[in-house]
PDB file of C-alpha atoms in Angstrom:
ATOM      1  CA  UNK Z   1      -4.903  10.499  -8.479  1.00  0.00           C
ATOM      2  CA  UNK Z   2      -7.909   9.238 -10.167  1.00  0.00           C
ATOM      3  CA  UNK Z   3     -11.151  10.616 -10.190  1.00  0.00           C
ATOM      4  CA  UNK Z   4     -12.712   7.405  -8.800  1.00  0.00           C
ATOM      5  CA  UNK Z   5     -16.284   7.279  -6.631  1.00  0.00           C
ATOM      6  CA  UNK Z   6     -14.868   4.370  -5.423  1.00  0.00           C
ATOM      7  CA  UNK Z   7     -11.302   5.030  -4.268  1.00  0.00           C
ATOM      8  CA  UNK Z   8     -12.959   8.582  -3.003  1.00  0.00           C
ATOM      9  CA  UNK Z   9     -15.013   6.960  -1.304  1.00  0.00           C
ATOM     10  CA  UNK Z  10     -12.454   4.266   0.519  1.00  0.00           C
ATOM     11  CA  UNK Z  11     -10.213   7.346   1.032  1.00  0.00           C
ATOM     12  CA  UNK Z  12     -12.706   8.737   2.851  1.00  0.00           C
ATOM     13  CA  UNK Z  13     -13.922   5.755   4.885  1.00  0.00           C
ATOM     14  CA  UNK Z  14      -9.969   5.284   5.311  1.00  0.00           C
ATOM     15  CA  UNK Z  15      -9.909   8.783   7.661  1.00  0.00           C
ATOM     16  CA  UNK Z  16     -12.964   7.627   9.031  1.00  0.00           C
ATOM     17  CA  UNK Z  17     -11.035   4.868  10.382  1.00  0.00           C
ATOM     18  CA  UNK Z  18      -8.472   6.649  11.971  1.00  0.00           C
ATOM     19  CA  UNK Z  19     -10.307   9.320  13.832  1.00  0.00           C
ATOM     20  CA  UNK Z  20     -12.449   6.855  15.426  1.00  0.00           C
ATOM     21  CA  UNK Z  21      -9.581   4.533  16.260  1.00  0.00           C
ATOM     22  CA  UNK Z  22      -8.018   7.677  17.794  1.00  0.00           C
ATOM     23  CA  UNK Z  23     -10.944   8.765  19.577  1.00  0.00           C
ATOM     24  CA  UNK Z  24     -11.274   5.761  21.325  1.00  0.00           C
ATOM     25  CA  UNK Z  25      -7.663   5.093  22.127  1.00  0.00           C
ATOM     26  CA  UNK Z  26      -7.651   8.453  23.666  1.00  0.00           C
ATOM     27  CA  UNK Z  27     -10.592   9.007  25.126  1.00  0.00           C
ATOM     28  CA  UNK Z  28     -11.682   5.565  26.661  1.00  0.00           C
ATOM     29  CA  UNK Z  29      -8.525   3.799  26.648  1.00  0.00           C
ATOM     30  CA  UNK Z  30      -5.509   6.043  27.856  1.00  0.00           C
ATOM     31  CA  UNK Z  31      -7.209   8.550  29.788  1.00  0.00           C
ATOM     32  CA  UNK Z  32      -9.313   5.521  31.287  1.00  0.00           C
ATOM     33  CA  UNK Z  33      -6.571   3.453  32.292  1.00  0.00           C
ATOM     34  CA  UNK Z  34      -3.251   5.763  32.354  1.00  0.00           C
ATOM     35  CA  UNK Z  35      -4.960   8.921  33.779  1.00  0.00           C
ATOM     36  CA  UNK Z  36      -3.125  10.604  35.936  1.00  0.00           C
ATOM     37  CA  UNK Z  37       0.246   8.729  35.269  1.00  0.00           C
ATOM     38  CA  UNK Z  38       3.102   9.506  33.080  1.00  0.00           C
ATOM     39  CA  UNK Z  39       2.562   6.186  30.474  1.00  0.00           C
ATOM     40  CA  UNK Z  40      -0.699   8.175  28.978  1.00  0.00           C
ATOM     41  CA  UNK Z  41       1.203  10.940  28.133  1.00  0.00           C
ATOM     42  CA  UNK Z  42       4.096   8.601  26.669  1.00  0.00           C
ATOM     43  CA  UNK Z  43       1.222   6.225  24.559  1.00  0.00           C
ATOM     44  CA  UNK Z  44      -0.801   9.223  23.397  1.00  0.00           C
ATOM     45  CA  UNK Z  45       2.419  11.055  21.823  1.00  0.00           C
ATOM     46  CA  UNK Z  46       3.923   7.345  20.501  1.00  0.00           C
ATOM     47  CA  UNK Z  47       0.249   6.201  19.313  1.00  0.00           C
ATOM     48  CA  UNK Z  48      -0.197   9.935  17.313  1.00  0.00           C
ATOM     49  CA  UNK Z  49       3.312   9.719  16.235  1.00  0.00           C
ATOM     50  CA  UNK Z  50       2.208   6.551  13.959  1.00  0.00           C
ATOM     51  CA  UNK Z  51      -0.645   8.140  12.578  1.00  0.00           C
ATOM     52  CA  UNK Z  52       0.585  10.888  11.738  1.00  0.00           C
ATOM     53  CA  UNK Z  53       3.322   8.961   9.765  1.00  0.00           C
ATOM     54  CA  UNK Z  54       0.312   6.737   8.466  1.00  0.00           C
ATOM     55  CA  UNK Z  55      -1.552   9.622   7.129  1.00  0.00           C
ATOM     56  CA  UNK Z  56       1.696  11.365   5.751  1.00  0.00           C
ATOM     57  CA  UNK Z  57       2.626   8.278   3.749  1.00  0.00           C
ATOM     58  CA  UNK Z  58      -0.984   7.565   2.587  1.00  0.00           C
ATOM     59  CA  UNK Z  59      -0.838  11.376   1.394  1.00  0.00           C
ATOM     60  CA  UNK Z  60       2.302  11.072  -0.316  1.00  0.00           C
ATOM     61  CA  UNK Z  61       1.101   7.583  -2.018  1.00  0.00           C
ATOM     62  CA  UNK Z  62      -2.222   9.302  -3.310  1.00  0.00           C
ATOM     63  CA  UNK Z  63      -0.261  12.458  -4.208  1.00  0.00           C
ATOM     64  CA  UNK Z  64       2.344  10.836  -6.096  1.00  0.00           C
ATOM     65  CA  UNK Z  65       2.792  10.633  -9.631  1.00  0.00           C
ATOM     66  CA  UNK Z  66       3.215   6.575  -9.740  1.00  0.00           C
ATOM     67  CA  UNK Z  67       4.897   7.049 -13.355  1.00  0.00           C
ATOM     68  CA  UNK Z  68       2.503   8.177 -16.122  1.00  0.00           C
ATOM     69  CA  UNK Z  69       3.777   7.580 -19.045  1.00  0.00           C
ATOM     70  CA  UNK Z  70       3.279  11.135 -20.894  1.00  0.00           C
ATOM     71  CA  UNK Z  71       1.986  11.509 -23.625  1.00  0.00           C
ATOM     72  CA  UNK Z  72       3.376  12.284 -27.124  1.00  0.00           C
ATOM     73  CA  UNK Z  73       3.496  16.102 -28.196  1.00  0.00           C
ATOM     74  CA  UNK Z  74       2.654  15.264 -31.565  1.00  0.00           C
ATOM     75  CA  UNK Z  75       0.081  11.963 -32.302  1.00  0.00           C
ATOM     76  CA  UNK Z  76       1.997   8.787 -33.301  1.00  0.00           C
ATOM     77  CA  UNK Z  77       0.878   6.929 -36.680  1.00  0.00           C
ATOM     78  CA  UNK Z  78       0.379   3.313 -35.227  1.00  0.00           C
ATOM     79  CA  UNK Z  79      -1.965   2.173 -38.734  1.00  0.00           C
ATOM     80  CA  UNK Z  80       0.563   0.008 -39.606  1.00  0.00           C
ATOM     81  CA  UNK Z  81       1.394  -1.773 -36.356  1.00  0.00           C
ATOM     82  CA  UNK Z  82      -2.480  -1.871 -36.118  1.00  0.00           C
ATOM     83  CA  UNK Z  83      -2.157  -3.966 -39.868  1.00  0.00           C
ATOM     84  CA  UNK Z  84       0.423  -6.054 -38.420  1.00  0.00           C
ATOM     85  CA  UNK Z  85      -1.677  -7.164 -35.507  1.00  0.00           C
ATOM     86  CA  UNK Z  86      -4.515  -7.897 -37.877  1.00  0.00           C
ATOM     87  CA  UNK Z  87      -2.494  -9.809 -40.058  1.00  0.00           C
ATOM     88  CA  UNK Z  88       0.067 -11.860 -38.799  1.00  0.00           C
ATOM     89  CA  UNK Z  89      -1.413 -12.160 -35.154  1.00  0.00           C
ATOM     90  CA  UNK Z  90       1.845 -10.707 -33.444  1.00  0.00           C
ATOM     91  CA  UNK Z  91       0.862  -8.171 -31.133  1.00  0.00           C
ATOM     92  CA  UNK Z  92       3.396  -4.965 -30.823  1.00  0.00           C
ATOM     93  CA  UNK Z  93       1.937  -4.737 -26.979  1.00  0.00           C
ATOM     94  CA  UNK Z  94       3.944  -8.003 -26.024  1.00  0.00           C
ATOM     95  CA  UNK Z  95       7.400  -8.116 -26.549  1.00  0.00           C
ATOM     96  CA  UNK Z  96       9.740 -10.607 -27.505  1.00  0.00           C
ATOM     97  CA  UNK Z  97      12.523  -9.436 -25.729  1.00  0.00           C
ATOM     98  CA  UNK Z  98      11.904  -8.379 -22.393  1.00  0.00           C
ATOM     99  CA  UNK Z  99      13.670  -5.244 -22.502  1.00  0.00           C
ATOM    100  CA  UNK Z 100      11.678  -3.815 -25.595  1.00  0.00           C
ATOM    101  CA  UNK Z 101       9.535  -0.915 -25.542  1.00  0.00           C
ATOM    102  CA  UNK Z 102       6.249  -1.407 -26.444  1.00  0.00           C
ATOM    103  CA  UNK Z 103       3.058   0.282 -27.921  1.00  0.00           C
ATOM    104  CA  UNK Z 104      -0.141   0.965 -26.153  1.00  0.00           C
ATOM    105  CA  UNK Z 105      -3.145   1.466 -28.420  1.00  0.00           C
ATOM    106  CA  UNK Z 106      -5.125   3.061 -26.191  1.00  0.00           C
ATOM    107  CA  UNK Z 107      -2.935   5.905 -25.265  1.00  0.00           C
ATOM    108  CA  UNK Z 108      -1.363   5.809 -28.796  1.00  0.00           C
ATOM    109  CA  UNK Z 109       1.827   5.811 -27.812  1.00  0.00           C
ATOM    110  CA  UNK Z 110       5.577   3.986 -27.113  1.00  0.00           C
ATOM    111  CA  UNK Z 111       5.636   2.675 -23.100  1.00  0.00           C
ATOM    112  CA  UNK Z 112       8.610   2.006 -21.806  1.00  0.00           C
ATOM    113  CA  UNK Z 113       8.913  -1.900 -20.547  1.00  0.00           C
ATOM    114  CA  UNK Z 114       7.527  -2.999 -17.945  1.00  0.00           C
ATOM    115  CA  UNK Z 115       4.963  -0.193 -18.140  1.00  0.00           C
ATOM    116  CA  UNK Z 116       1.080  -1.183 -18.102  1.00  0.00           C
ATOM    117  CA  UNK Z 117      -2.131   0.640 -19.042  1.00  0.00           C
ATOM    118  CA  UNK Z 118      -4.529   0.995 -16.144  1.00  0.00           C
ATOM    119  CA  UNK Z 119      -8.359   1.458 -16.786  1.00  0.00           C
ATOM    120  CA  UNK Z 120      -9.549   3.253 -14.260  1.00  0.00           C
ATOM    121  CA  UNK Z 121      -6.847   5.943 -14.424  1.00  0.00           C
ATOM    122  CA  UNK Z 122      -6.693   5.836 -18.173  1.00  0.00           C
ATOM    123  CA  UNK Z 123      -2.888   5.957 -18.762  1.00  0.00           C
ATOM    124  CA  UNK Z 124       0.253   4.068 -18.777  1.00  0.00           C
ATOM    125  CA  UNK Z 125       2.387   3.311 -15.625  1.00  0.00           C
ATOM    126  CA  UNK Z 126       5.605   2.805 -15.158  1.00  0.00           C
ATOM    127  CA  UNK Z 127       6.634  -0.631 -13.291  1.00  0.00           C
ATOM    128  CA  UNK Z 128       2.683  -0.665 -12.239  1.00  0.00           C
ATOM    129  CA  UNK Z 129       2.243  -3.420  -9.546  1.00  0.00           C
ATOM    130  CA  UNK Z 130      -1.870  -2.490  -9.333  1.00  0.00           C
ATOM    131  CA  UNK Z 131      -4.608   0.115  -8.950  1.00  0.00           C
ATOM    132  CA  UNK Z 132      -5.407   0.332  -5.603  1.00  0.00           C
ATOM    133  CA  UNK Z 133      -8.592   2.247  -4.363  1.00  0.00           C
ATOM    134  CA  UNK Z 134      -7.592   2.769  -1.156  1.00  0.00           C
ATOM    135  CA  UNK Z 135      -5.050   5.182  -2.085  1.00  0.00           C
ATOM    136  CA  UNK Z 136      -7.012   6.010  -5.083  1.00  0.00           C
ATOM    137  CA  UNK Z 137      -4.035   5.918  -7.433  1.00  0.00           C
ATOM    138  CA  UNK Z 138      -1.973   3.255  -9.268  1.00  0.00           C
ATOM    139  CA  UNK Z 139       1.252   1.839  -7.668  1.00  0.00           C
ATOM    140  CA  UNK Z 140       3.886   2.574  -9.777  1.00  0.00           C
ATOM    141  CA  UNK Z 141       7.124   3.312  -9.913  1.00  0.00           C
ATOM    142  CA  UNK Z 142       7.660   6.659  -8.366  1.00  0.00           C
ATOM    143  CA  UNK Z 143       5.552   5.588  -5.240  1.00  0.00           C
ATOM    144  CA  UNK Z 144       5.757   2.300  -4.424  1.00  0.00           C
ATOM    145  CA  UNK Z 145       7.656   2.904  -1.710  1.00  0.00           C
ATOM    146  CA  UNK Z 146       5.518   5.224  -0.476  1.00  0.00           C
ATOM    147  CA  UNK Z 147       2.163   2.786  -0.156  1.00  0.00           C
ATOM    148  CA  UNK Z 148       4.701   0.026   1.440  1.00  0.00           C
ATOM    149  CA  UNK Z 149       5.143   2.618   4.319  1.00  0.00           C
ATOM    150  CA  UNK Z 150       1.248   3.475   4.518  1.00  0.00           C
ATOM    151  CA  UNK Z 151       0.632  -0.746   4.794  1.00  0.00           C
ATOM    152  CA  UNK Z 152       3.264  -0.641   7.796  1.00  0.00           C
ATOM    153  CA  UNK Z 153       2.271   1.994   9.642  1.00  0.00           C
ATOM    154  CA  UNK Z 154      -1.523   1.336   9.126  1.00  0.00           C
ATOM    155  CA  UNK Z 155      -0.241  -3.031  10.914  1.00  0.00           C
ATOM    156  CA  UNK Z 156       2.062  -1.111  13.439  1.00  0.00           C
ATOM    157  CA  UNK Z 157      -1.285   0.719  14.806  1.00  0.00           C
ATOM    158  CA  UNK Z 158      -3.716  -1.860  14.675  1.00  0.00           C
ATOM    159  CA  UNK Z 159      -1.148  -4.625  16.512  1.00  0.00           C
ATOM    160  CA  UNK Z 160      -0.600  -0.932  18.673  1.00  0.00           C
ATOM    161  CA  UNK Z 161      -3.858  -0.281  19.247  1.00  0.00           C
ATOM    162  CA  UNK Z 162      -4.824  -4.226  20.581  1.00  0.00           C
ATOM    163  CA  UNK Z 163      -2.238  -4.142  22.921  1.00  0.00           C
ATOM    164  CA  UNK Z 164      -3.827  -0.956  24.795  1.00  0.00           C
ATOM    165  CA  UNK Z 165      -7.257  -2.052  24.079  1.00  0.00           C
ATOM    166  CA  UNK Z 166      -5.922  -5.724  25.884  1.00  0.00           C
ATOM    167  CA  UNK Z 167      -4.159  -3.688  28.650  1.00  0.00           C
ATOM    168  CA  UNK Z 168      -7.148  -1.581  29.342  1.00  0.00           C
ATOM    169  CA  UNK Z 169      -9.411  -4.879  29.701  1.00  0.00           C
ATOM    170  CA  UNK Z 170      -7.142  -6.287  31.999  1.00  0.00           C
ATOM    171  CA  UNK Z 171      -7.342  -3.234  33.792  1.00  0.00           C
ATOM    172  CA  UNK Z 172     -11.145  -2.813  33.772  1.00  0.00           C
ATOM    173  CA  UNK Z 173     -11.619  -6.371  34.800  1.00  0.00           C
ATOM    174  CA  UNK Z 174      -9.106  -7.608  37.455  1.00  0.00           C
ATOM    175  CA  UNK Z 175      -8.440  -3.900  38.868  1.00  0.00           C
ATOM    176  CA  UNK Z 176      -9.084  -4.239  42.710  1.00  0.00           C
ATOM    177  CA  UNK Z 177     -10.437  -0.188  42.663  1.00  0.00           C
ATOM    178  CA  UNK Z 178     -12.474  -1.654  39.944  1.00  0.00           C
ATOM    179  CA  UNK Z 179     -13.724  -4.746  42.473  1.00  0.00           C
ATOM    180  CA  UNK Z 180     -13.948  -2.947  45.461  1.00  0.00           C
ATOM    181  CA  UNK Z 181     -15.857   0.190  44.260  1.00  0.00           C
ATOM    182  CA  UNK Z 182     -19.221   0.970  42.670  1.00  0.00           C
ATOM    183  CA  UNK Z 183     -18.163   1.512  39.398  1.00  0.00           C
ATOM    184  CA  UNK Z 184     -20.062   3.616  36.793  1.00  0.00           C
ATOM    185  CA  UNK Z 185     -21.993   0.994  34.644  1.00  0.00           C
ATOM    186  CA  UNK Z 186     -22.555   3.310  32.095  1.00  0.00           C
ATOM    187  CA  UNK Z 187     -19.203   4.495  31.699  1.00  0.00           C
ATOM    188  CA  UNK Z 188     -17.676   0.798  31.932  1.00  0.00           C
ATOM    189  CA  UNK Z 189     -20.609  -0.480  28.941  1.00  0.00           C
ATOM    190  CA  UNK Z 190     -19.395   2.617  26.916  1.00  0.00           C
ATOM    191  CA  UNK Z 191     -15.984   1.177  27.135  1.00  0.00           C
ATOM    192  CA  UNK Z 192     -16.617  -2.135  26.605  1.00  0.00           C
ATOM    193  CA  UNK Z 193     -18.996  -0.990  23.107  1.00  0.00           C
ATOM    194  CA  UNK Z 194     -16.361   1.098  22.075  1.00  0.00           C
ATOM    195  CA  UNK Z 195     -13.464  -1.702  22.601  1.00  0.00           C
ATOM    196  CA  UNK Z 196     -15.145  -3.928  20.887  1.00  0.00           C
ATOM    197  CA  UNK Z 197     -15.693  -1.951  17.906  1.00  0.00           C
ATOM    198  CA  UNK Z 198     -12.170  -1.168  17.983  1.00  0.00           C
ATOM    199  CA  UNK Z 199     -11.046  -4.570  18.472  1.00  0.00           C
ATOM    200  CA  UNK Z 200     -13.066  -5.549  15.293  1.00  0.00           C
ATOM    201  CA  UNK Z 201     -11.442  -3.004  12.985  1.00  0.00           C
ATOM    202  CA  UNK Z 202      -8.006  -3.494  14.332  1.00  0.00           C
ATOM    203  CA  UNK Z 203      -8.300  -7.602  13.411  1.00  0.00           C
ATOM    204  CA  UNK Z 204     -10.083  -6.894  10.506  1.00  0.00           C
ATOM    205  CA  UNK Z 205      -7.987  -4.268   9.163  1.00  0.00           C
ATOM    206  CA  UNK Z 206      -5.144  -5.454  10.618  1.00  0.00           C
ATOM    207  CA  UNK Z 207      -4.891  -8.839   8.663  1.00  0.00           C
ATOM    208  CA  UNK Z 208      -5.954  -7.725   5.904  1.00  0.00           C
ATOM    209  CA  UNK Z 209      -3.671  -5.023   5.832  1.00  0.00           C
ATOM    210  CA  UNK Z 210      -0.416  -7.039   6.659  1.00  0.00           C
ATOM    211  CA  UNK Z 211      -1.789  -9.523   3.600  1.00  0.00           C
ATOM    212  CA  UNK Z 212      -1.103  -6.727   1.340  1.00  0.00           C
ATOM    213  CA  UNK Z 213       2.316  -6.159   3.076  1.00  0.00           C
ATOM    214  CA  UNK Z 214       3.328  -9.500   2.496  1.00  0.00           C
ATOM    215  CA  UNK Z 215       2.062  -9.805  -1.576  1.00  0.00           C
ATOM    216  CA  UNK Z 216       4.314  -6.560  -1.315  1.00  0.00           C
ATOM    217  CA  UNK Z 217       7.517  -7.296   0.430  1.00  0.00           C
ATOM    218  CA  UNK Z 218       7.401 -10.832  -1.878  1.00  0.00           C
ATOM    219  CA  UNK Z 219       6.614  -9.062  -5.226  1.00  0.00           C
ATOM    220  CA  UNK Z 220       9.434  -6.937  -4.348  1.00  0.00           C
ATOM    221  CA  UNK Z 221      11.892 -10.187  -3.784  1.00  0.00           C
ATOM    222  CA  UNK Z 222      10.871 -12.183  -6.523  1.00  0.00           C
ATOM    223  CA  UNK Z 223      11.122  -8.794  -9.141  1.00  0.00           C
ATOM    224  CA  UNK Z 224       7.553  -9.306 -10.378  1.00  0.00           C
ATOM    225  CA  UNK Z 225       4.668  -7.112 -10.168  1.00  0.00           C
ATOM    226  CA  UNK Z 226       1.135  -7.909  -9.437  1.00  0.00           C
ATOM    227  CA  UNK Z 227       0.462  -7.300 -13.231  1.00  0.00           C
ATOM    228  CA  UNK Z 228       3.267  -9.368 -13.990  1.00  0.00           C
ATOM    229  CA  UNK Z 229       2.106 -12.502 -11.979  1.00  0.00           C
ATOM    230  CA  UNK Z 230      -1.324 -11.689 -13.335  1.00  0.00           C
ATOM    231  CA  UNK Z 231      -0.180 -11.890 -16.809  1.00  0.00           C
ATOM    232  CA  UNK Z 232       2.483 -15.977 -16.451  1.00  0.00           C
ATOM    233  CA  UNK Z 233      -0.705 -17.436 -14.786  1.00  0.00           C
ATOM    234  CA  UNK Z 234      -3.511 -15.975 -17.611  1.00  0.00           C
ATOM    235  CA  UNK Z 235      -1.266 -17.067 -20.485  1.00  0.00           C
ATOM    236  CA  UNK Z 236      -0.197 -20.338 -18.598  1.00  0.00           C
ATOM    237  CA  UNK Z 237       3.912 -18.083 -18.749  1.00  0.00           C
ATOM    238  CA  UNK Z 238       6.906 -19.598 -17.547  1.00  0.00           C
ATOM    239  CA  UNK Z 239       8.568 -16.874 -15.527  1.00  0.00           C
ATOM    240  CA  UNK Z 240      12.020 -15.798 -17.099  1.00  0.00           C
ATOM    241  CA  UNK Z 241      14.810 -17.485 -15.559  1.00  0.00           C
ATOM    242  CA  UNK Z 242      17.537 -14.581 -15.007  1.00  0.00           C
ATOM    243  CA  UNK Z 243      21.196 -15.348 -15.349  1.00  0.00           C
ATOM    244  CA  UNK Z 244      21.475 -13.564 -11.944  1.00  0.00           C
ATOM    245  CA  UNK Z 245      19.417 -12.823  -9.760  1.00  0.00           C
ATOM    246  CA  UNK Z 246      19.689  -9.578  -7.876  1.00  0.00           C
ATOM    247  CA  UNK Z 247      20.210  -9.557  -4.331  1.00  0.00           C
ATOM    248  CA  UNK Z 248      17.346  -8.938  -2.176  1.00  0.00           C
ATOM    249  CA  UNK Z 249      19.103  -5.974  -0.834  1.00  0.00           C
ATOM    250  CA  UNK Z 250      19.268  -4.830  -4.172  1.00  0.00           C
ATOM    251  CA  UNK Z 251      16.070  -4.839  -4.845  1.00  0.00           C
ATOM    252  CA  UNK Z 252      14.834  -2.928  -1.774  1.00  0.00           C
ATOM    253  CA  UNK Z 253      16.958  -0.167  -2.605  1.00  0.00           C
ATOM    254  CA  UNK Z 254      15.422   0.032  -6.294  1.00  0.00           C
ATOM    255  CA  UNK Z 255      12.182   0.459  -4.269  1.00  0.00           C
ATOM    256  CA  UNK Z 256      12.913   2.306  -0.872  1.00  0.00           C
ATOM    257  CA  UNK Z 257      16.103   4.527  -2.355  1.00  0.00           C
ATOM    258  CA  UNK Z 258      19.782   3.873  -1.714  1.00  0.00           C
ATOM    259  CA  UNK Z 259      20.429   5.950   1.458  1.00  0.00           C
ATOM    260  CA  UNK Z 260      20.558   4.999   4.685  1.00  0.00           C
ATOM    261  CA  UNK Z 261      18.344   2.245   5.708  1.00  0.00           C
ATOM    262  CA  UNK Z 262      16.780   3.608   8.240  1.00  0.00           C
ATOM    263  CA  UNK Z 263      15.571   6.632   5.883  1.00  0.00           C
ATOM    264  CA  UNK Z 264      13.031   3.458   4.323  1.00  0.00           C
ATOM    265  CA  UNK Z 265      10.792   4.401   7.227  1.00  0.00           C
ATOM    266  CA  UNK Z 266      10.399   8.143   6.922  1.00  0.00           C
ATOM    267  CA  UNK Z 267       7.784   8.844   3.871  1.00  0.00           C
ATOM    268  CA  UNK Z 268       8.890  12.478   3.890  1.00  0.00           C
ATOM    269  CA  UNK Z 269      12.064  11.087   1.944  1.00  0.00           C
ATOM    270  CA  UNK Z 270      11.858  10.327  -1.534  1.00  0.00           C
ATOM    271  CA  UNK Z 271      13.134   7.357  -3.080  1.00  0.00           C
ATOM    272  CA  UNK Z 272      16.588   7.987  -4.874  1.00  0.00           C
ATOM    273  CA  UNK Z 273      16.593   7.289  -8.605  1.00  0.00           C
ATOM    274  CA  UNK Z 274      18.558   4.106  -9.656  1.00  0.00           C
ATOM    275  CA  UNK Z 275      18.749   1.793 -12.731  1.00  0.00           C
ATOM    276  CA  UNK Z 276      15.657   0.238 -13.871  1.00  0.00           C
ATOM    277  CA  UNK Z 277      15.065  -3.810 -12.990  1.00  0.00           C
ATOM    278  CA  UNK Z 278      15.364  -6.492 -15.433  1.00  0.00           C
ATOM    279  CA  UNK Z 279      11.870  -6.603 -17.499  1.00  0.00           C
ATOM    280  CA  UNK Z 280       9.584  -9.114 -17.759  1.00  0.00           C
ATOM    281  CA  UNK Z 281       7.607  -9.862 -21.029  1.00  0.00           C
ATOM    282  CA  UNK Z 282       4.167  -9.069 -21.393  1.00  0.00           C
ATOM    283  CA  UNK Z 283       1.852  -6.381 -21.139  1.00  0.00           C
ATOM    284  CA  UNK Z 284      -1.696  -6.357 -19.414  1.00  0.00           C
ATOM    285  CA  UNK Z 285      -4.480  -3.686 -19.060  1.00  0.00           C
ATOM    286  CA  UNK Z 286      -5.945  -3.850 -15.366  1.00  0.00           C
TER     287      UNK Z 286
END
């Protein structure tokens, strides 16, 4: 984890989030509209069931080493790599063959391929798709899998949390108790302040949430990170054309582990080790 103000601080606001969405589900929502019946206690448990697996995942993704390259007991000599750059304009940090190892200057040190330096946290990553503040780490590697889960669970809630909010409208506004009796106005603009709050954050967060999902799921199916796309459309890089092409299946389990598939939705599984992907060429500092 990086010591970030700003991924603190959307880590933070990230919590925020949550308690308030959960504060409002339960409190002006399901004990508004299910009180007394057995569907509040069945929504509370299902709606804190998914936040609890939100926040475990988001834990696990912020916890998680994402694949820092470590460093070298004993400093590498890289003077005359540094020459070679200088001279003949062939830089040691972008390999020719995709499956090369390459050096990073700024860790001085060998990175395996496909591994990228990252500013904010300073080090090399293995198979790094992107530094994401909101977890306040890089994805890597080793938890990839881990912020995937955190992007589901946090659309499963929000598309969750609109269908109560919807189903307690309904309820406030075509409910013939609610017609026929002097409701509390107070209570009802509460509700309606609150619900739209909520209803705000849940679009907002929601699409822009399930955005990320999809850049994801795809960078996952077409076997190119975020750095990796970053780096064929800077350098105006035809991707490389693979003899064959892994299965999508196949690629899944590289990410999510190569048990059973529904262990892909449990973050308190880790992802089994397997054979690295193909490489791609290039190397980028984000």
């Amino acid at each position: 984890m990086a010591r970030d103000l700003c991924g603190l601080f959307c880590i933070f606001f990230t919590y925020v989030l949550i308690i308030y969405a959960d504060y409002v589900v339960i409190q002006h929502i399901i004990l508004h509209t299910f009180a007394g019946s057995l569907w509040g206690g069945l929504h509370a448990g299902i709606f804190n069931s998914v936040i609890f697996l939100l926040v475990y995942s988001h834990g696990r993704a912020v916890l998680t080493d994402p694949g820092i390259v470590p460093l070298p007991d004993v400093p590498v000599d890289f003077s005359e790599a540094r020459m070679l750059l200088n001279k003949n304009n062939h830089s040691p940090t972008s390999p020719t063959n995709p499956d090369e190892w390459t050096i990073c200057f700024k860790c001085d040190t060998y990175r395996p391929p496909r591994a990228h330096h990252c500013k904010v946290c300073n080090r090399c990553v293995r198979r790094m798709d992107h530094h994401c503040p909101w977890i306040n780490n890089c994805v890597g590697e080793f938890n990839q899998k881990y912020f995937i889960q955190f992007l589901f669970y946090t659309v499963l809630l929000c598309a969750y949390t609109l269908a109560l909010l919807f189903s307690d409208w309904y309820f406030l506004f075509h409910s013939s108790n609610s017609r026929k009796t002097n409701f509390d106005f107070l209570g009802r603009k509460a509700i309606i302040g609150h619900g739209i709050g909520l209803l705000i954050e849940s679009l907002t967060f929601g699409i822009f949430v399930f955005v990320m999902l999809y850049d994801q799921m795809m960078s996952i199916f077409e076997d190119e990170t975020t750095v990796e796309n970053t780096i064929h459309r800077s350098r105006n890089m035809k991707k490389v054309r693979k003899t064959r092409r892994k299965p999508r299946m196949a690629l899944l389990r590289e990410v999510f582990g190569y048990g059973p598939v529904y262990t892909w939705l449990f973050p308190c599984l880790s992802p089994s080790t397997g054979g690295a992907r193909p490489q791609m060429s290039g190397s980028f500092d984000v």
